[in-house]
Amino acid sequence: MALPQLSIWQPGDGLRKIKYKYHVCLIVIFSVLIRLLFLTDRYLWCDEASSVLISRHSVDNLLFHAAFDVHPPLYYLLLHDWMILWGDSIAAVRSLSLLFGILTVVLVIALTRWLANERTALLAGWFAALMPMAVHYSQETRMYALMGMLTLAAALALMMWIKTPTHNRYLVAYALLMTFSFYTHYFTLFT
């Protein structure tokens, strides 16, 4: 009579997990490098300059000016605080969107791994790291990279709540992330 197996651990699991984490780190490093490439090669264009000008105001004035803008104020408020910390150079103001773009790549990997498997997650991560439009919006001082990151995080929270409906924290996270996304861009209504 054979003894029951006490562990679901399989030989090679540790190595597979290390290789997966190594590949995820490689994708993230690559996405940072490709987004840094040409980050400051061009001047701020009109909409980017508008974002910087609105964000330079005090919070009260920022909210007043944002009321006349076609976009909600969350990105401007974040950029305002970012500029207090890092300044208003082209590299500084664009690096906020760069951060959101990199976090989006990480979220793509996490969501895909959760829905499929590690191999598919790595492939999706490479696509997200290389996708020209994602790279472009990660290099632009506008709210689009933030909106993408927030809606992707909300999708992950929603999927986790659907899988475990007794964990209401995922539903609360989904509602908060969608609210933040709505305060970033009104197109969130269509997601």
C-alpha atoms as a printed R data frame, in Angstrom:
    type eleno elety resid chain resno       x      y       z
1   ATOM     1    CA   MET     A     1   0.000  0.000   0.000
2   ATOM     2    CA   ALA     A     2   1.437  3.357  -1.052
3   ATOM     3    CA   LEU     A     3   1.652  6.261   1.324
4   ATOM     4    CA   PRO     A     4  -0.516  9.257   0.429
5   ATOM     5    CA   GLN     A     5   1.366 12.176  -0.966
6   ATOM     6    CA   LEU     A     6   1.540 14.893   1.676
7   ATOM     7    CA   SER     A     7   2.595 17.737  -0.575
8   ATOM     8    CA   ILE     A     8   1.575 18.995  -3.969
9   ATOM     9    CA   TRP     A     9   5.132 20.206  -4.508
10  ATOM    10    CA   GLN     A    10   6.695 18.780  -7.630
11  ATOM    11    CA   PRO     A    11  10.409 18.583  -8.392
12  ATOM    12    CA   GLY     A    12  11.412 21.595 -10.448
13  ATOM    13    CA   ASP     A    13   8.635 23.879  -9.140
14  ATOM    14    CA   GLY     A    14  11.119 26.145  -7.382
15  ATOM    15    CA   LEU     A    15  13.247 26.502 -10.509
16  ATOM    16    CA   ARG     A    16  10.158 27.180 -12.653
17  ATOM    17    CA   LYS     A    17   9.026 29.941 -10.274
18  ATOM    18    CA   ILE     A    18  12.495 31.491 -10.278
19  ATOM    19    CA   LYS     A    19  12.594 31.402 -14.088
20  ATOM    20    CA   TYR     A    20   9.140 32.974 -14.278
21  ATOM    21    CA   LYS     A    21  10.102 35.787 -11.886
22  ATOM    22    CA   TYR     A    22  13.329 36.313 -13.832
23  ATOM    23    CA   HIS     A    23  11.367 36.667 -17.073
24  ATOM    24    CA   VAL     A    24   8.880 39.065 -15.457
25  ATOM    25    CA   CYS     A    25  11.782 41.212 -14.207
26  ATOM    26    CA   LEU     A    26  13.310 41.123 -17.687
27  ATOM    27    CA   ILE     A    27  10.034 42.303 -19.244
28  ATOM    28    CA   VAL     A    28   9.665 45.112 -16.697
29  ATOM    29    CA   ILE     A    29  13.272 46.264 -17.177
30  ATOM    30    CA   PHE     A    30  12.811 46.174 -20.947
31  ATOM    31    CA   SER     A    31   9.567 48.154 -20.705
32  ATOM    32    CA   VAL     A    32  11.353 50.783 -18.588
33  ATOM    33    CA   LEU     A    33  14.193 51.045 -21.100
34  ATOM    34    CA   ILE     A    34  11.975 51.256 -24.170
35  ATOM    35    CA   ARG     A    35   9.825 53.917 -22.508
36  ATOM    36    CA   LEU     A    36  12.876 55.936 -21.477
37  ATOM    37    CA   LEU     A    37  14.138 55.849 -25.055
38  ATOM    38    CA   PHE     A    38  13.367 59.207 -26.709
39  ATOM    39    CA   LEU     A    39  11.444 60.400 -23.614
40  ATOM    40    CA   THR     A    40  12.839 63.928 -23.931
41  ATOM    41    CA   ASP     A    41  13.607 64.083 -27.658
42  ATOM    42    CA   ARG     A    42  10.635 66.281 -28.467
43  ATOM    43    CA   TYR     A    43   9.172 69.347 -26.812
44  ATOM    44    CA   LEU     A    44   5.871 69.298 -24.992
45  ATOM    45    CA   TRP     A    45   3.052 69.564 -27.493
46  ATOM    46    CA   CYS     A    46  -0.067 71.681 -26.882
47  ATOM    47    CA   ASP     A    47  -2.081 69.222 -24.781
48  ATOM    48    CA   GLU     A    48   0.947 68.249 -22.702
49  ATOM    49    CA   ALA     A    49   1.762 71.905 -22.084
50  ATOM    50    CA   SER     A    50  -1.851 72.460 -21.066
51  ATOM    51    CA   SER     A    51  -1.568 69.618 -18.526
52  ATOM    52    CA   VAL     A    52   1.581 71.165 -17.072
53  ATOM    53    CA   LEU     A    53   0.078 74.668 -16.954
54  ATOM    54    CA   ILE     A    54  -3.076 73.485 -15.197
55  ATOM    55    CA   SER     A    55  -1.040 71.388 -12.756
56  ATOM    56    CA   ARG     A    56   1.244 74.308 -11.815
57  ATOM    57    CA   HIS     A    57  -1.613 76.088 -10.051
58  ATOM    58    CA   SER     A    58  -2.458 75.716  -6.390
59  ATOM    59    CA   VAL     A    59  -4.997 72.970  -5.749
60  ATOM    60    CA   ASP     A    60  -7.878 75.471  -5.478
61  ATOM    61    CA   ASN     A    61  -6.943 77.198  -8.733
62  ATOM    62    CA   LEU     A    62  -6.228 73.855 -10.367
63  ATOM    63    CA   LEU     A    63  -9.744 72.635  -9.599
64  ATOM    64    CA   PHE     A    64 -11.168 75.933 -10.866
65  ATOM    65    CA   HIS     A    65  -9.273 75.670 -14.178
66  ATOM    66    CA   ALA     A    66  -9.961 71.947 -14.494
67  ATOM    67    CA   ALA     A    67 -13.682 72.729 -14.322
68  ATOM    68    CA   PHE     A    68 -13.317 74.406 -17.727
69  ATOM    69    CA   ASP     A    69 -11.239 71.575 -19.182
70  ATOM    70    CA   VAL     A    70 -12.834 68.644 -20.989
71  ATOM    71    CA   HIS     A    71 -11.063 66.162 -18.687
72  ATOM    72    CA   PRO     A    72 -11.696 65.420 -15.004
73  ATOM    73    CA   PRO     A    73  -9.114 66.660 -12.484
74  ATOM    74    CA   LEU     A    74  -7.503 63.514 -11.000
75  ATOM    75    CA   TYR     A    75  -4.544 63.392 -13.389
76  ATOM    76    CA   TYR     A    76  -3.902 67.108 -12.933
77  ATOM    77    CA   LEU     A    77  -3.905 66.698  -9.145
78  ATOM    78    CA   LEU     A    78  -1.452 63.805  -9.355
79  ATOM    79    CA   LEU     A    79   0.754 65.735 -11.779
80  ATOM    80    CA   HIS     A    80   0.616 68.741  -9.436
81  ATOM    81    CA   ASP     A    81   2.023 66.673  -6.555
82  ATOM    82    CA   TRP     A    82   4.492 64.935  -8.884
83  ATOM    83    CA   MET     A    83   5.837 68.301 -10.031
84  ATOM    84    CA   ILE     A    84   6.264 69.410  -6.416
85  ATOM    85    CA   LEU     A    85   8.452 66.339  -5.848
86  ATOM    86    CA   TRP     A    86  10.350 66.128  -9.149
87  ATOM    87    CA   GLY     A    87  10.074 69.510 -10.855
88  ATOM    88    CA   ASP     A    88   8.611 70.520 -14.187
89  ATOM    89    CA   SER     A    89  11.277 69.487 -16.681
90  ATOM    90    CA   ILE     A    90  10.153 67.480 -19.697
91  ATOM    91    CA   ALA     A    91  11.635 64.303 -18.214
92  ATOM    92    CA   ALA     A    92  10.003 64.937 -14.838
93  ATOM    93    CA   VAL     A    93   6.476 65.580 -16.096
94  ATOM    94    CA   ARG     A    94   6.560 62.717 -18.600
95  ATOM    95    CA   SER     A    95   7.936 60.283 -16.039
96  ATOM    96    CA   LEU     A    96   4.578 60.152 -14.240
97  ATOM    97    CA   SER     A    97   2.944 58.611 -17.299
98  ATOM    98    CA   LEU     A    98   6.022 56.429 -17.724
99  ATOM    99    CA   LEU     A    99   5.415 55.031 -14.235
100 ATOM   100    CA   PHE     A   100   1.767 54.323 -15.057
101 ATOM   101    CA   GLY     A   101   2.803 52.616 -18.302
102 ATOM   102    CA   ILE     A   102   5.232 50.326 -16.489
103 ATOM   103    CA   LEU     A   103   2.618 49.463 -13.864
104 ATOM   104    CA   THR     A   104   0.234 48.649 -16.718
105 ATOM   105    CA   VAL     A   105   2.722 46.100 -18.075
106 ATOM   106    CA   VAL     A   106   2.920 44.502 -14.618
107 ATOM   107    CA   LEU     A   107  -0.890 44.423 -14.399
108 ATOM   108    CA   VAL     A   108  -1.160 42.827 -17.849
109 ATOM   109    CA   ILE     A   109   1.173 40.064 -16.682
110 ATOM   110    CA   ALA     A   110  -0.721 39.590 -13.401
111 ATOM   111    CA   LEU     A   111  -4.167 39.542 -15.004
112 ATOM   112    CA   THR     A   112  -3.120 37.184 -17.785
113 ATOM   113    CA   ARG     A   113  -1.417 34.817 -15.360
114 ATOM   114    CA   TRP     A   114  -4.536 34.812 -13.240
115 ATOM   115    CA   LEU     A   115  -6.769 34.088 -16.263
116 ATOM   116    CA   ALA     A   116  -4.479 31.721 -18.179
117 ATOM   117    CA   ASN     A   117  -0.971 30.537 -17.274
118 ATOM   118    CA   GLU     A   118   2.600 31.735 -16.846
119 ATOM   119    CA   ARG     A   119   3.637 31.270 -20.470
120 ATOM   120    CA   THR     A   120   0.662 33.254 -21.746
121 ATOM   121    CA   ALA     A   121   1.285 35.923 -19.095
122 ATOM   122    CA   LEU     A   122   4.874 36.364 -20.267
123 ATOM   123    CA   LEU     A   123   3.761 36.633 -23.886
124 ATOM   124    CA   ALA     A   124   1.112 39.214 -22.957
125 ATOM   125    CA   GLY     A   125   3.734 41.093 -20.936
126 ATOM   126    CA   TRP     A   126   6.036 41.285 -23.953
127 ATOM   127    CA   PHE     A   127   3.162 42.537 -26.108
128 ATOM   128    CA   ALA     A   128   2.278 45.200 -23.522
129 ATOM   129    CA   ALA     A   129   5.925 46.235 -23.192
130 ATOM   130    CA   LEU     A   130   6.339 46.587 -26.964
131 ATOM   131    CA   MET     A   131   2.938 47.864 -28.101
132 ATOM   132    CA   PRO     A   132   3.657 51.193 -29.851
133 ATOM   133    CA   MET     A   133   0.521 52.951 -28.599
134 ATOM   134    CA   ALA     A   134   1.211 51.910 -24.988
135 ATOM   135    CA   VAL     A   135   4.796 53.140 -25.280
136 ATOM   136    CA   HIS     A   136   3.607 56.408 -26.835
137 ATOM   137    CA   TYR     A   137   1.091 57.146 -24.078
138 ATOM   138    CA   SER     A   138   3.715 56.252 -21.465
139 ATOM   139    CA   GLN     A   139   5.854 59.066 -22.874
140 ATOM   140    CA   GLU     A   140   3.138 61.706 -22.930
141 ATOM   141    CA   THR     A   141   2.146 64.130 -20.178
142 ATOM   142    CA   ARG     A   142  -1.515 63.247 -20.436
143 ATOM   143    CA   MET     A   143  -3.948 61.081 -18.519
144 ATOM   144    CA   TYR     A   144  -4.213 58.142 -20.928
145 ATOM   145    CA   ALA     A   145  -1.586 55.896 -19.307
146 ATOM   146    CA   LEU     A   146  -3.243 56.448 -15.917
147 ATOM   147    CA   MET     A   147  -6.678 55.625 -17.307
148 ATOM   148    CA   GLY     A   148  -5.379 52.417 -18.872
149 ATOM   149    CA   MET     A   149  -3.662 51.361 -15.673
150 ATOM   150    CA   LEU     A   150  -6.716 52.071 -13.518
151 ATOM   151    CA   THR     A   151  -9.184 50.270 -15.785
152 ATOM   152    CA   LEU     A   152  -6.878 47.258 -16.039
153 ATOM   153    CA   ALA     A   153  -6.504 47.166 -12.246
154 ATOM   154    CA   ALA     A   154 -10.294 47.457 -11.957
155 ATOM   155    CA   ALA     A   155 -10.733 44.543 -14.371
156 ATOM   156    CA   LEU     A   156  -8.393 42.446 -12.234
157 ATOM   157    CA   ALA     A   157 -10.334 43.355  -9.076
158 ATOM   158    CA   LEU     A   158 -13.639 42.533 -10.784
159 ATOM   159    CA   MET     A   159 -12.378 39.157 -12.004
160 ATOM   160    CA   MET     A   160 -11.117 38.319  -8.526
161 ATOM   161    CA   TRP     A   161 -14.481 39.276  -7.022
162 ATOM   162    CA   ILE     A   162 -16.333 37.130  -9.583
163 ATOM   163    CA   LYS     A   163 -14.146 34.170  -8.638
164 ATOM   164    CA   THR     A   164 -14.534 34.773  -4.886
165 ATOM   165    CA   PRO     A   165 -17.798 36.716  -4.373
166 ATOM   166    CA   THR     A   166 -17.564 36.355  -0.592
167 ATOM   167    CA   HIS     A   167 -14.492 38.618  -0.587
168 ATOM   168    CA   ASN     A   168 -16.191 41.999  -0.838
169 ATOM   169    CA   ARG     A   169 -12.850 43.809  -0.672
170 ATOM   170    CA   TYR     A   170 -12.404 43.030  -4.380
171 ATOM   171    CA   LEU     A   171 -15.755 44.626  -5.167
172 ATOM   172    CA   VAL     A   172 -14.818 47.684  -3.098
173 ATOM   173    CA   ALA     A   173 -11.447 47.840  -4.895
174 ATOM   174    CA   TYR     A   174 -13.235 47.595  -8.250
175 ATOM   175    CA   ALA     A   175 -15.621 50.429  -7.354
176 ATOM   176    CA   LEU     A   176 -12.782 52.653  -6.118
177 ATOM   177    CA   LEU     A   177 -10.583 51.978  -9.145
178 ATOM   178    CA   MET     A   178 -13.428 52.682 -11.563
179 ATOM   179    CA   THR     A   179 -14.247 55.883  -9.672
180 ATOM   180    CA   PHE     A   180 -10.613 56.990  -9.893
181 ATOM   181    CA   SER     A   181 -10.608 56.092 -13.578
182 ATOM   182    CA   PHE     A   182 -13.770 58.127 -14.137
183 ATOM   183    CA   TYR     A   183 -12.094 61.091 -12.436
184 ATOM   184    CA   THR     A   184  -9.203 60.578 -14.855
185 ATOM   185    CA   HIS     A   185 -11.118 60.372 -18.140
186 ATOM   186    CA   TYR     A   186 -14.797 60.238 -19.018
187 ATOM   187    CA   PHE     A   187 -14.234 57.426 -21.546
188 ATOM   188    CA   THR     A   188 -14.193 55.135 -18.517
189 ATOM   189    CA   LEU     A   189 -17.974 54.996 -18.963
190 ATOM   190    CA   PHE     A   190 -17.370 52.813 -22.020
191 ATOM   191    CA   THR     A   191 -15.175 50.266 -20.223
